[in-house]
Amino acid sequence: MKNLDCLLIGYTGNNLELEKSRILAVSQKPLNIENPFNLAIAYLGTLLDKLNISFQYIVSFEDDQKELIKKMQSHKFKAIAISTTFCINIDCVRNMVKIIRNIDSNVKIIIGGYFIAARIKQLDELERKILFKKIGADIYINSFYGESTLGEIILALKSGGDLNKIDNIYYKDKNKYHTKEAISDEYNIKNYNINWSLFEDKLGTYVPIRTSVSCPFSCNFCIYSQNTGKHRQLDILQVEDELKQLKRIGKTKIINFTDSTFNVPMNRYKELLRMLIRNKFEFKWHSFARCQYLDEEAVSLMKESGCQAVHLGFESGNQEMLNVMNKSAKIQDYIRGHSLLKKYNIMTTGLFFIGFPGETLSTVKDTVNFINNIRPDYYFIQPWIYDHSTSIANQAEKYELKGSMYNWSHKTMNSELAIKLAAQLPKIIKSSTMRNMDTTYFYQLLNAGFTANELKEIEEKLNEIKYKDIIVDEDILNYFK
């Protein structure tokens, strides 16, 4: 049995086999889809390699459990580090720990990533320790940027060093959890270029790339920028280097630029697009975008550089609601930017939610009219989720806001109505198609022989299945006519 320092485990949040079966139920064309490479694994592995820490990795815990068992039976690891970035609840973290413990009850298990860091931030000290005991891991990284902390932990475990000297962690010693006072993350993204050659054997056609961290905006419904600090960006040359690596390896066809706000500031965005064009990269790419900032020059460069699609966080089609959300956007700018994307045949998906404080049936109708007006290729609509960590919680008294998460009310709407509307609107809106398929698989199919029309037909059939038992309330139907 070979001794190694660390096994990295990624969690994708996807179920590849389930998605295949769903698509095959409505399409007879052969499928060639895969889970994307896990970006957290790429960053963590690159950092460990720089520190001369030996490691292996599992890209997807959900799909690679046989490989996990094989690696753990053939290697003795000092630690196993699990990234929780795409976890949505504690049970999925707990399940991973349980399975690992069944294979090796003594290995040190480290939990990190955005999900666990956000959960730690929400809890008091007693609640945290109850949570840690429930999950059953040995060390928890209390940081939204945990690469360097993981490196310190592994080096300490190798040398027998004192974990108490490492900032931003909780660790178990003699069945009790200990911690050092958390300090703010001093994260310099420019120190974290990925060495993609380390992962060449597992790279596929679809790869995520991050060119910035955090977000320059502070929307009242979002906690992301509060958690992740100042918006910071890679130099264009660093982005170019990563893309050149992927081109040299020769497997990647599709790039997902994962930045929450890829096209801000616009001068950097245009410079990046010109870099893509100058290198004659043949990648097709998609990203999030704030279309209110787009101009014709930018959209022309997007098309020339290989952009196939963008996801647009409109959130609402009512200006008053956008103001309450602190979206820093005007409806007329949404319309102008979206029209440019359609002019250059760039696929659009509009993202919306229902129920934010101030929402009424009238403002929801404005959102429906907005969708019918701009006619995005796809849209996605869901009920608002009330997270007490978001800025809107500071105005709870003003809006008579009560409850939390999926069960809430305020003086103009409650979660029951928002859930009802989100379920029924896809049967009312006919000008666009509700997005159903997982994004990563959608773009793989778009670049593997499926036409845009074929994918739209698949999406519509999936929606028929999903919403077949939804009966539209006559009053709602008449109101939105």
Tab-separated table of C-alpha atoms in Angstrom:
chain	number	residue	atom	x	y	z
A	1	MET	CA	0.000	0.000	0.000
A	2	LYS	CA	1.464	3.333	-1.106
A	3	ASN	CA	1.573	6.267	1.333
A	4	LEU	CA	0.276	9.625	0.079
A	5	ASP	CA	-0.443	12.902	1.829
A	6	CYS	CA	-3.941	13.809	0.676
A	7	LEU	CA	-6.962	12.630	-1.279
A	8	LEU	CA	-9.101	15.484	-2.613
A	9	ILE	CA	-12.810	14.782	-3.112
A	10	GLY	CA	-15.112	16.971	-5.168
A	11	TYR	CA	-18.879	17.122	-4.974
A	12	THR	CA	-20.562	18.291	-8.177
A	13	GLY	CA	-24.215	18.514	-7.150
A	14	ASN	CA	-25.083	16.693	-10.388
A	15	ASN	CA	-26.504	13.247	-11.018
A	16	LEU	CA	-25.139	12.254	-14.408
A	17	GLU	CA	-26.996	8.947	-14.775
A	18	LEU	CA	-30.315	10.468	-13.717
A	19	GLU	CA	-29.923	13.306	-16.212
A	20	LYS	CA	-29.069	10.845	-18.964
A	21	SER	CA	-32.179	8.805	-18.238
A	22	ARG	CA	-34.373	11.935	-18.177
A	23	ILE	CA	-33.090	13.105	-21.553
A	24	LEU	CA	-33.243	9.651	-23.146
A	25	ALA	CA	-36.881	9.421	-22.102
A	26	VAL	CA	-37.710	12.246	-24.552
A	27	SER	CA	-34.932	11.931	-27.164
A	28	GLN	CA	-33.641	8.998	-29.162
A	29	LYS	CA	-30.338	10.561	-30.192
A	30	PRO	CA	-27.266	9.067	-28.511
A	31	LEU	CA	-25.902	11.099	-25.602
A	32	ASN	CA	-22.279	11.944	-24.975
A	33	ILE	CA	-22.225	13.944	-21.750
A	34	GLU	CA	-19.968	13.991	-18.710
A	35	ASN	CA	-19.620	15.846	-15.449
A	36	PRO	CA	-17.401	18.936	-15.746
A	37	PHE	CA	-14.058	18.998	-14.007
A	38	ASN	CA	-14.393	20.258	-10.438
A	39	LEU	CA	-12.821	23.705	-10.179
A	40	ALA	CA	-12.213	23.402	-6.426
A	41	ILE	CA	-10.115	20.278	-7.047
A	42	ALA	CA	-8.063	22.197	-9.611
A	43	TYR	CA	-7.267	25.043	-7.209
A	44	LEU	CA	-6.591	22.804	-4.216
A	45	GLY	CA	-4.457	20.355	-6.182
A	46	THR	CA	-2.384	23.123	-7.746
A	47	LEU	CA	-1.644	24.597	-4.313
A	48	LEU	CA	-0.734	21.213	-2.799
A	49	ASP	CA	1.614	20.508	-5.703
A	50	LYS	CA	3.405	23.830	-5.132
A	51	LEU	CA	3.960	22.770	-1.506
A	52	ASN	CA	5.334	19.366	-2.585
A	53	ILE	CA	2.354	17.648	-0.970
A	54	SER	CA	1.479	14.398	-2.734
A	55	PHE	CA	-2.185	13.998	-3.622
A	56	GLN	CA	-4.748	12.163	-5.679
A	57	TYR	CA	-8.271	13.284	-6.405
A	58	ILE	CA	-11.855	12.268	-7.083
A	59	VAL	CA	-13.678	14.682	-9.403
A	60	SER	CA	-17.233	13.662	-8.464
A	61	PHE	CA	-18.110	11.846	-5.261
A	62	GLU	CA	-21.545	11.049	-6.695
A	63	ASP	CA	-20.260	9.294	-9.820
A	64	ASP	CA	-16.819	8.034	-8.782
A	65	GLN	CA	-17.430	6.018	-5.606
A	66	LYS	CA	-15.914	2.858	-7.098
A	67	GLU	CA	-12.765	4.835	-7.882
A	68	LEU	CA	-12.836	6.257	-4.342
A	69	ILE	CA	-12.906	2.782	-2.816
A	70	LYS	CA	-10.116	1.614	-5.108
A	71	LYS	CA	-7.879	4.572	-4.230
A	72	MET	CA	-8.458	4.196	-0.502
A	73	GLN	CA	-7.780	0.468	-0.593
A	74	SER	CA	-4.531	0.874	-2.526
A	75	HIS	CA	-3.181	3.994	-0.762
A	76	LYS	CA	-2.700	5.151	2.802
A	77	PHE	CA	-3.646	8.842	2.980
A	78	LYS	CA	-2.744	11.132	5.862
A	79	ALA	CA	-5.922	13.090	5.181
A	80	ILE	CA	-8.961	13.249	2.945
A	81	ALA	CA	-10.202	16.741	2.064
A	82	ILE	CA	-13.796	17.224	0.903
A	83	SER	CA	-14.918	20.338	-0.982
A	84	THR	CA	-18.528	21.301	-0.184
A	85	THR	CA	-18.916	24.152	-2.677
A	86	PHE	CA	-21.841	22.508	-4.481
A	87	CYS	CA	-23.453	20.833	-1.477
A	88	ILE	CA	-26.976	22.001	-0.701
A	89	ASN	CA	-27.544	20.428	2.724
A	90	ILE	CA	-25.707	18.895	5.661
A	91	ASP	CA	-26.893	15.374	4.856
A	92	CYS	CA	-24.826	15.161	1.675
A	93	VAL	CA	-21.692	16.154	3.651
A	94	ARG	CA	-22.540	13.710	6.409
A	95	ASN	CA	-23.093	10.910	3.889
A	96	MET	CA	-19.656	11.446	2.329
A	97	VAL	CA	-17.995	11.283	5.749
A	98	LYS	CA	-19.924	8.125	6.622
A	99	ILE	CA	-18.868	6.312	3.451
A	100	ILE	CA	-15.229	7.312	3.942
A	101	ARG	CA	-15.304	6.158	7.579
A	102	ASN	CA	-16.654	2.777	6.469
A	103	ILE	CA	-13.564	2.324	4.293
A	104	ASP	CA	-11.007	3.771	6.733
A	105	SER	CA	-12.174	4.684	10.219
A	106	ASN	CA	-8.878	6.335	11.198
A	107	VAL	CA	-8.097	8.675	8.310
A	108	LYS	CA	-8.272	12.407	9.090
A	109	ILE	CA	-11.208	13.997	7.266
A	110	ILE	CA	-11.105	17.720	6.440
A	111	ILE	CA	-14.213	19.635	5.354
A	112	GLY	CA	-13.930	22.918	3.451
A	113	GLY	CA	-15.608	24.941	0.759
A	114	TYR	CA	-18.247	27.644	0.433
A	115	PHE	CA	-21.163	25.648	1.847
A	116	ILE	CA	-19.544	24.723	5.155
A	117	ALA	CA	-17.956	28.175	5.563
A	118	ALA	CA	-21.334	29.853	5.050
A	119	ARG	CA	-23.006	27.490	7.508
A	120	ILE	CA	-20.331	28.125	10.151
A	121	LYS	CA	-20.877	31.865	9.754
A	122	GLN	CA	-24.611	31.498	10.409
A	123	LEU	CA	-24.292	29.514	13.650
A	124	ASP	CA	-23.226	30.360	17.184
A	125	GLU	CA	-20.407	28.468	18.896
A	126	LEU	CA	-22.613	25.786	20.486
A	127	GLU	CA	-24.567	25.211	17.268
A	128	ARG	CA	-21.312	24.824	15.341
A	129	LYS	CA	-19.994	22.131	17.640
A	130	ILE	CA	-23.310	20.259	17.450
A	131	LEU	CA	-23.070	20.469	13.659
A	132	PHE	CA	-19.452	19.239	13.599
A	133	LYS	CA	-20.305	16.270	15.771
A	134	LYS	CA	-23.267	15.422	13.556
A	135	ILE	CA	-21.124	15.462	10.404
A	136	GLY	CA	-18.297	13.516	12.040
A	137	ALA	CA	-15.217	14.997	10.361
A	138	ASP	CA	-11.965	15.873	12.148
A	139	ILE	CA	-11.147	19.349	10.811
A	140	TYR	CA	-13.353	22.120	9.384
A	141	ILE	CA	-11.966	25.057	7.409
A	142	ASN	CA	-13.711	28.296	8.386
A	143	SER	CA	-12.802	30.235	5.246
A	144	PHE	CA	-14.341	31.007	1.861
A	145	TYR	CA	-10.832	30.739	0.403
A	146	GLY	CA	-9.372	27.614	1.971
A	147	GLU	CA	-6.553	26.600	-0.378
A	148	SER	CA	-3.641	27.860	1.707
A	149	THR	CA	-5.286	26.726	4.945
A	150	LEU	CA	-5.585	23.187	3.601
A	151	GLY	CA	-1.882	23.290	2.736
A	152	GLU	CA	-1.009	24.345	6.288
A	153	ILE	CA	-3.136	21.530	7.730
A	154	ILE	CA	-1.535	18.824	5.596
A	155	LEU	CA	1.976	20.073	6.369
A	156	ALA	CA	1.144	20.028	10.093
A	157	LEU	CA	-0.244	16.498	9.872
A	158	LYS	CA	2.902	15.361	8.046
A	159	SER	CA	5.290	16.898	10.559
A	160	GLY	CA	3.293	16.344	13.735
A	161	GLY	CA	2.840	20.090	14.040
A	162	ASP	CA	0.348	21.935	16.225
A	163	LEU	CA	-3.030	22.521	14.561
A	164	ASN	CA	-3.706	25.248	17.108
A	165	LYS	CA	-1.234	27.459	15.252
A	166	ILE	CA	-3.394	27.431	12.098
A	167	ASP	CA	-5.971	30.210	11.666
A	168	ASN	CA	-9.558	29.694	10.542
A	169	ILE	CA	-10.055	26.053	11.457
A	170	TYR	CA	-12.006	23.941	13.919
A	171	TYR	CA	-10.345	20.653	14.806
A	172	LYS	CA	-11.180	17.683	16.990
A	173	ASP	CA	-8.831	16.631	19.778
A	174	LYS	CA	-9.854	14.030	22.361
A	175	ASN	CA	-13.480	14.218	21.194
A	176	LYS	CA	-13.653	17.999	21.659
A	177	TYR	CA	-13.574	20.654	18.945
A	178	HIS	CA	-11.085	23.492	19.316
A	179	THR	CA	-10.636	26.658	17.314
A	180	LYS	CA	-8.467	29.701	16.896
A	181	GLU	CA	-10.144	33.047	16.462
A	182	ALA	CA	-11.116	33.525	12.835
A	183	ILE	CA	-9.215	36.168	10.904
A	184	SER	CA	-10.268	37.856	7.675
A	185	ASP	CA	-9.245	36.174	4.448
A	186	GLU	CA	-6.407	37.971	2.664
A	187	TYR	CA	-6.955	36.213	-0.644
A	188	ASN	CA	-4.906	37.306	-3.631
A	189	ILE	CA	-6.450	35.591	-6.646
A	190	LYS	CA	-3.359	36.395	-8.710
A	191	ASN	CA	-1.396	33.843	-6.649
A	192	TYR	CA	-3.708	31.010	-7.661
A	193	ASN	CA	-3.272	30.187	-11.331
A	194	ILE	CA	-4.255	26.596	-12.059
A	195	ASN	CA	-1.712	24.109	-13.386
A	196	TRP	CA	-4.065	22.135	-15.629
A	197	SER	CA	-1.377	19.609	-16.577
A	198	LEU	CA	-1.803	18.051	-13.111
A	199	PHE	CA	-5.312	16.981	-14.090
A	200	GLU	CA	-4.801	16.073	-17.733
A	201	ASP	CA	-5.959	12.471	-17.292
A	202	LYS	CA	-9.397	13.541	-16.065
A	203	LEU	CA	-10.053	16.629	-18.161
A	204	GLY	CA	-12.959	16.372	-20.561
A	205	THR	CA	-14.695	18.513	-23.146
A	206	TYR	CA	-16.303	20.866	-20.603
A	207	VAL	CA	-14.133	22.885	-18.208
A	208	PRO	CA	-14.975	25.765	-15.827
A	209	ILE	CA	-12.640	28.771	-15.652
A	210	ARG	CA	-12.727	31.490	-12.992
A	211	THR	CA	-11.266	34.915	-13.807
A	212	SER	CA	-12.444	36.736	-10.678
A	213	VAL	CA	-13.739	36.197	-7.157
A	214	SER	CA	-16.639	37.824	-5.318
A	215	CYS	CA	-18.909	40.423	-6.913
A	216	PRO	CA	-18.734	44.231	-7.257
A	217	PHE	CA	-22.461	44.575	-6.471
A	218	SER	CA	-24.417	44.286	-3.222
A	219	CYS	CA	-27.923	43.103	-4.081
A	220	ASN	CA	-30.264	42.944	-1.094
A	221	PHE	CA	-31.196	39.308	-1.753
A	222	CYS	CA	-27.631	37.972	-2.039
A	223	ILE	CA	-24.986	37.179	0.556
A	224	TYR	CA	-22.189	36.313	-1.875
A	225	SER	CA	-20.225	39.564	-1.866
A	226	GLN	CA	-20.561	39.871	1.930
A	227	ASN	CA	-19.083	36.406	2.368
A	228	THR	CA	-16.332	36.624	-0.213
A	229	GLY	CA	-15.090	40.174	0.234
A	230	LYS	CA	-13.718	42.587	-2.332
A	231	HIS	CA	-14.143	41.831	-6.030
A	232	ARG	CA	-10.718	40.722	-7.336
A	233	GLN	CA	-9.662	39.674	-10.833
A	234	LEU	CA	-6.915	37.739	-12.549
A	235	ASP	CA	-4.693	39.596	-14.982
A	236	ILE	CA	-5.665	38.920	-18.593
A	237	LEU	CA	-2.277	37.268	-19.122
A	238	GLN	CA	-3.085	34.765	-16.366
A	239	VAL	CA	-6.409	33.883	-17.990
A	240	GLU	CA	-4.603	33.537	-21.301
A	241	ASP	CA	-2.079	31.163	-19.730
A	242	GLU	CA	-4.783	28.834	-18.392
A	243	LEU	CA	-6.554	28.753	-21.745
A	244	LYS	CA	-3.282	28.058	-23.564
A	245	GLN	CA	-2.699	25.122	-21.213
A	246	LEU	CA	-6.127	23.707	-22.067
A	247	LYS	CA	-5.520	24.240	-25.772
A	248	ARG	CA	-2.183	22.424	-25.516
A	249	ILE	CA	-3.755	19.470	-23.674
A	250	GLY	CA	-6.300	19.320	-26.473
A	251	LYS	CA	-9.388	17.829	-24.806
A	252	THR	CA	-11.483	20.861	-23.944
A	253	LYS	CA	-14.122	22.191	-26.327
A	254	ILE	CA	-16.398	24.209	-24.029
A	255	ILE	CA	-15.459	26.809	-21.411
A	256	ASN	CA	-17.816	27.907	-18.669
A	257	PHE	CA	-16.581	31.232	-17.299
A	258	THR	CA	-17.938	30.929	-13.771
A	259	ASP	CA	-17.528	34.556	-12.616
A	260	SER	CA	-20.656	35.917	-10.982
A	261	THR	CA	-20.189	39.124	-12.995
A	262	PHE	CA	-18.004	38.313	-15.981
A	263	ASN	CA	-18.540	41.502	-17.992
A	264	VAL	CA	-17.798	44.096	-15.283
A	265	PRO	CA	-15.773	46.266	-15.625
A	266	MET	CA	-16.419	46.548	-19.349
A	267	ASN	CA	-12.945	47.726	-20.376
A	268	ARG	CA	-11.364	44.582	-18.894
A	269	TYR	CA	-14.113	42.454	-20.457
A	270	LYS	CA	-13.426	43.776	-23.932
A	271	GLU	CA	-9.689	43.290	-23.436
A	272	LEU	CA	-10.310	39.681	-22.418
A	273	LEU	CA	-12.523	39.084	-25.462
A	274	ARG	CA	-9.851	40.506	-27.766
A	275	MET	CA	-7.347	38.150	-26.135
A	276	LEU	CA	-9.587	35.185	-26.974
A	277	ILE	CA	-9.856	36.348	-30.578
A	278	ARG	CA	-6.144	37.099	-30.916
A	279	ASN	CA	-5.214	33.568	-29.824
A	280	LYS	CA	-7.724	32.012	-32.231
A	281	PHE	CA	-8.957	29.711	-29.486
A	282	GLU	CA	-11.586	27.365	-30.834
A	283	PHE	CA	-13.392	27.021	-27.511
A	284	LYS	CA	-17.107	27.715	-27.362
A	285	TRP	CA	-18.022	29.493	-24.158
A	286	HIS	CA	-20.868	30.722	-21.975
A	287	SER	CA	-21.115	32.781	-18.799
A	288	PHE	CA	-23.274	34.949	-16.591
A	289	ALA	CA	-23.608	38.529	-17.800
A	290	ARG	CA	-25.188	41.811	-16.761
A	291	CYS	CA	-26.701	42.808	-20.072
A	292	GLN	CA	-27.490	46.381	-18.961
A	293	TYR	CA	-23.778	47.169	-19.430
A	294	LEU	CA	-23.379	45.603	-22.870
A	295	ASP	CA	-22.832	47.695	-25.971
A	296	GLU	CA	-22.629	46.628	-29.597
A	297	GLU	CA	-18.831	46.494	-29.635
A	298	ALA	CA	-18.812	44.087	-26.674
A	299	VAL	CA	-21.507	41.817	-28.100
A	300	SER	CA	-19.758	41.734	-31.474
A	301	LEU	CA	-16.537	40.686	-29.717
A	302	MET	CA	-18.444	38.081	-27.711
A	303	LYS	CA	-19.750	36.467	-30.875
A	304	GLU	CA	-16.380	36.558	-32.628
A	305	SER	CA	-14.626	35.023	-29.603
A	306	GLY	CA	-16.915	31.989	-29.472
A	307	CYS	CA	-19.697	32.981	-27.058
A	308	GLN	CA	-22.706	30.714	-27.512
A	309	ALA	CA	-24.898	31.792	-24.619
A	310	VAL	CA	-25.259	33.938	-21.521
A	311	HIS	CA	-27.289	33.622	-18.342
A	312	LEU	CA	-28.882	36.906	-17.329
A	313	GLY	CA	-29.884	37.600	-13.740
A	314	PHE	CA	-32.827	39.880	-14.476
A	315	GLU	CA	-34.581	38.807	-11.213
A	316	SER	CA	-37.694	40.885	-12.036
A	317	GLY	CA	-39.361	42.744	-14.875
A	318	ASN	CA	-40.638	45.492	-12.581
A	319	GLN	CA	-38.493	48.578	-11.981
A	320	GLU	CA	-39.750	49.153	-8.435
A	321	MET	CA	-38.759	45.607	-7.489
A	322	LEU	CA	-35.296	46.063	-8.995
A	323	ASN	CA	-34.884	49.191	-6.879
A	324	VAL	CA	-35.884	47.345	-3.693
A	325	MET	CA	-33.427	44.584	-4.603
A	326	ASN	CA	-30.640	47.171	-5.110
A	327	LYS	CA	-29.964	45.659	-8.553
A	328	SER	CA	-28.428	48.854	-10.022
A	329	ALA	CA	-30.337	48.245	-13.245
A	330	LYS	CA	-32.979	49.873	-15.406
A	331	ILE	CA	-35.599	47.908	-17.351
A	332	GLN	CA	-34.868	49.861	-20.531
A	333	ASP	CA	-31.176	48.905	-20.275
A	334	TYR	CA	-32.154	45.247	-19.865
A	335	ILE	CA	-34.218	45.491	-23.046
A	336	ARG	CA	-31.465	47.267	-24.981
A	337	GLY	CA	-28.737	44.828	-23.919
A	338	HIS	CA	-30.884	41.772	-24.583
A	339	SER	CA	-31.792	43.008	-28.061
A	340	LEU	CA	-28.076	43.235	-28.896
A	341	LEU	CA	-27.543	39.637	-27.803
A	342	LYS	CA	-30.420	38.500	-30.024
A	343	LYS	CA	-29.064	40.563	-32.932
A	344	TYR	CA	-25.811	38.573	-32.761
A	345	ASN	CA	-27.618	35.262	-32.238
A	346	ILE	CA	-26.255	34.641	-28.741
A	347	MET	CA	-28.552	32.351	-26.779
A	348	THR	CA	-30.078	33.874	-23.647
A	349	THR	CA	-31.523	32.471	-20.432
A	350	GLY	CA	-33.305	34.931	-18.155
A	351	LEU	CA	-33.243	34.210	-14.420
A	352	PHE	CA	-36.088	35.409	-12.173
A	353	PHE	CA	-37.528	34.864	-8.730
A	354	ILE	CA	-40.923	35.628	-7.184
A	355	GLY	CA	-41.789	36.948	-3.752
A	356	PHE	CA	-39.150	39.473	-2.696
A	357	PRO	CA	-40.505	42.070	-0.228
A	358	GLY	CA	-42.721	44.485	-2.141
A	359	GLU	CA	-43.771	41.789	-4.647
A	360	THR	CA	-47.451	41.722	-5.613
A	361	LEU	CA	-49.451	40.015	-8.319
A	362	SER	CA	-49.074	43.235	-10.303
A	363	THR	CA	-45.248	43.183	-10.164
A	364	VAL	CA	-45.234	39.491	-11.086
A	365	LYS	CA	-47.428	40.336	-14.071
A	366	ASP	CA	-44.838	42.933	-15.095
A	367	THR	CA	-42.208	40.153	-15.006
A	368	VAL	CA	-44.393	37.928	-17.202
A	369	ASN	CA	-44.938	40.815	-19.623
A	370	PHE	CA	-41.206	41.507	-19.635
A	371	ILE	CA	-40.478	37.879	-20.591
A	372	ASN	CA	-43.127	38.013	-23.306
A	373	ASN	CA	-41.653	41.274	-24.589
A	374	ILE	CA	-37.956	40.360	-24.836
A	375	ARG	CA	-38.570	36.637	-25.564
A	376	PRO	CA	-35.352	35.085	-24.199
A	377	ASP	CA	-34.586	31.648	-25.589
A	378	TYR	CA	-35.046	30.260	-22.081
A	379	TYR	CA	-36.015	31.491	-18.664
A	380	PHE	CA	-35.913	30.079	-15.143
A	381	ILE	CA	-38.251	31.232	-12.401
A	382	GLN	CA	-38.386	30.182	-8.764
A	383	PRO	CA	-39.743	31.364	-5.410
A	384	TRP	CA	-37.621	33.747	-3.376
A	385	ILE	CA	-35.700	32.162	-0.470
A	386	TYR	CA	-35.425	34.313	2.651
A	387	ASP	CA	-31.925	34.066	4.097
A	388	HIS	CA	-31.586	36.104	7.283
A	389	SER	CA	-27.941	36.827	6.385
A	390	THR	CA	-28.977	38.972	3.418
A	391	SER	CA	-29.340	42.742	3.622
A	392	ILE	CA	-33.122	42.719	3.205
A	393	ALA	CA	-33.386	41.227	6.705
A	394	ASN	CA	-32.375	44.658	8.017
A	395	GLN	CA	-35.684	45.969	6.641
A	396	ALA	CA	-37.850	43.223	8.131
A	397	GLU	CA	-39.907	45.678	10.184
A	398	LYS	CA	-40.561	47.917	7.182
A	399	TYR	CA	-41.934	45.027	5.098
A	400	GLU	CA	-43.435	43.066	8.019
A	401	LEU	CA	-41.131	40.253	6.992
A	402	LYS	CA	-41.398	37.013	8.972
A	403	GLY	CA	-40.208	33.410	8.732
A	404	SER	CA	-37.126	32.171	6.895
A	405	MET	CA	-35.874	30.224	3.896
A	406	TYR	CA	-38.811	28.546	2.102
A	407	ASN	CA	-41.486	29.588	4.596
A	408	TRP	CA	-41.969	33.333	4.887
A	409	SER	CA	-44.476	36.138	4.637
A	410	HIS	CA	-44.477	39.917	4.279
A	411	LYS	CA	-47.171	42.500	3.899
A	412	THR	CA	-47.707	41.977	0.144
A	413	MET	CA	-47.058	38.237	-0.422
A	414	ASN	CA	-46.232	34.939	1.279
A	415	SER	CA	-44.191	31.893	0.295
A	416	GLU	CA	-47.288	29.780	-0.372
A	417	LEU	CA	-48.416	32.130	-3.138
A	418	ALA	CA	-44.885	32.526	-4.527
A	419	ILE	CA	-44.470	28.742	-4.744
A	420	LYS	CA	-47.866	28.442	-6.428
A	421	LEU	CA	-47.039	31.116	-8.995
A	422	ALA	CA	-43.591	29.648	-9.782
A	423	ALA	CA	-45.201	26.263	-10.418
A	424	GLN	CA	-48.011	27.584	-12.608
A	425	LEU	CA	-46.312	30.289	-14.675
A	426	PRO	CA	-44.423	27.785	-16.898
A	427	LYS	CA	-47.838	26.637	-18.125
A	428	ILE	CA	-48.889	30.224	-18.816
A	429	ILE	CA	-45.758	31.722	-20.415
A	430	LYS	CA	-45.600	30.668	-24.079
A	431	SER	CA	-43.081	33.161	-25.475
A	432	SER	CA	-40.054	31.401	-23.945
A	433	THR	CA	-39.126	27.969	-22.622
A	434	MET	CA	-38.552	27.174	-18.967
A	435	ARG	CA	-34.999	25.850	-18.512
A	436	ASN	CA	-35.124	22.336	-17.107
A	437	MET	CA	-31.977	20.531	-18.170
A	438	ASP	CA	-28.764	20.968	-16.177
A	439	THR	CA	-26.670	23.728	-17.750
A	440	THR	CA	-23.467	21.697	-18.053
A	441	TYR	CA	-25.190	18.918	-19.971
A	442	PHE	CA	-27.180	21.326	-22.153
A	443	TYR	CA	-24.057	22.950	-23.581
A	444	GLN	CA	-22.313	19.648	-24.079
A	445	LEU	CA	-25.236	18.448	-26.202
A	446	LEU	CA	-25.268	21.737	-28.115
A	447	ASN	CA	-21.676	21.009	-29.120
A	448	ALA	CA	-22.183	17.289	-29.751
A	449	GLY	CA	-24.569	17.213	-32.681
A	450	PHE	CA	-27.815	18.512	-31.170
A	451	THR	CA	-29.244	21.612	-32.834
A	452	ALA	CA	-30.692	24.506	-30.842
A	453	ASN	CA	-34.161	23.533	-32.048
A	454	GLU	CA	-33.676	19.916	-30.959
A	455	LEU	CA	-32.590	21.032	-27.494
A	456	LYS	CA	-35.580	23.342	-27.199
A	457	GLU	CA	-37.857	20.448	-28.119
A	458	ILE	CA	-36.190	18.301	-25.430
A	459	GLU	CA	-36.609	21.062	-22.854
A	460	GLU	CA	-40.281	21.457	-23.740
A	461	LYS	CA	-40.900	17.726	-23.415
A	462	LEU	CA	-39.111	17.653	-20.056
A	463	ASN	CA	-41.330	20.524	-18.937
A	464	GLU	CA	-44.446	18.643	-20.038
A	465	ILE	CA	-43.417	15.771	-17.780
A	466	LYS	CA	-42.430	18.006	-14.858
A	467	TYR	CA	-45.582	20.130	-14.911
A	468	LYS	CA	-48.124	17.579	-16.161
A	469	ASP	CA	-49.882	17.380	-12.785
A	470	ILE	CA	-49.945	21.144	-12.233
A	471	ILE	CA	-53.449	22.524	-12.609
A	472	VAL	CA	-53.470	26.229	-13.341
A	473	ASP	CA	-55.735	28.191	-11.041
A	474	GLU	CA	-58.412	29.885	-13.182
A	475	ASP	CA	-58.064	33.177	-11.315
A	476	ILE	CA	-54.296	33.178	-11.906
A	477	LEU	CA	-54.766	32.233	-15.570
A	478	ASN	CA	-57.263	35.023	-16.138
A	479	TYR	CA	-55.084	37.556	-14.297
A	480	PHE	CA	-52.031	36.864	-16.445
A	481	LYS	CA	-53.841	36.759	-19.770
